[in-house]
């Protein structure tokens, strides 16, 4: 065989210069991120593999999350409901149970009423004719038996889901407010600021306005109310506590709120509006000047009269001289 002849190769050998140029080109392609050898599929396969992993990660990030189960959400829902109930009971409305017959037939024993606790937060004060719930001002419920609720009843009462377990609360109708003069003679009507009240729409049938407990006339102190039950012959109201501090009146700061709705039983659903007799003309008219003030005004007038006459006499003399 001749020297330099190749076996099985038809192409000529590459020269050293060509090999050097090829190596440089491969390094530049690699630096640019391109495949060094198109014939080598290793880089392509690696790229394809990386791309597939990226797609799977993207699908995992964009996929909707699986919602929590109902049982995991239930404690949160219960907690929110309890907080809302507590807020409503504290600031908005609260249920109270009627324990006696003192407000028949407007309210009956066992009725549940909803009491508005919101308006007092904005400075609202009790008004004539309203049915209000108030804390015992002192001594009204002395000696009355008190039930012993269980723990569950106390908790439900605390958050407002059951009628109040507070047994020191009473419910009556406001008859007079601070500054009013009120009285009732035996066999007569309640007289408020000189006006007779027509109470036939709300007092218990057969009851008399003040029964065997006439009172007054008396003036209700400022920021206080005079209250009476609608069942006059079966209500230990302001009439029966005149020997206590306040003379039978209730301070406004003892009022929990106004009863606005009978919520239970459903057969007795009803609102509790103010009777029309409390809207009669002249009921809010300012009373005549008190006797003491009238006396002082009379003395002042008598003392001022000579001065006025003397001044008029001087003016007349001056006018004549001119």
Coordinates of C-alpha atoms in Angstrom, one line a residue, residues 69 153 180 192 194 215 219 239 281 284:
X69 CA -64.2 21.6 53.4
X153 CA -78.9 29.8 79.2
X180 CA -94.1 67.1 83.6
X192 CA -100.8 65.1 82.6
X194 CA -103.5 69.7 82.8
X215 CA -101.4 60.0 93.5
X219 CA -93.6 67.1 89.2
X239 CA -97.3 54.7 92.4
X281 CA -102.5 69.3 71.4
X284 CA -96.1 69.8 75.5

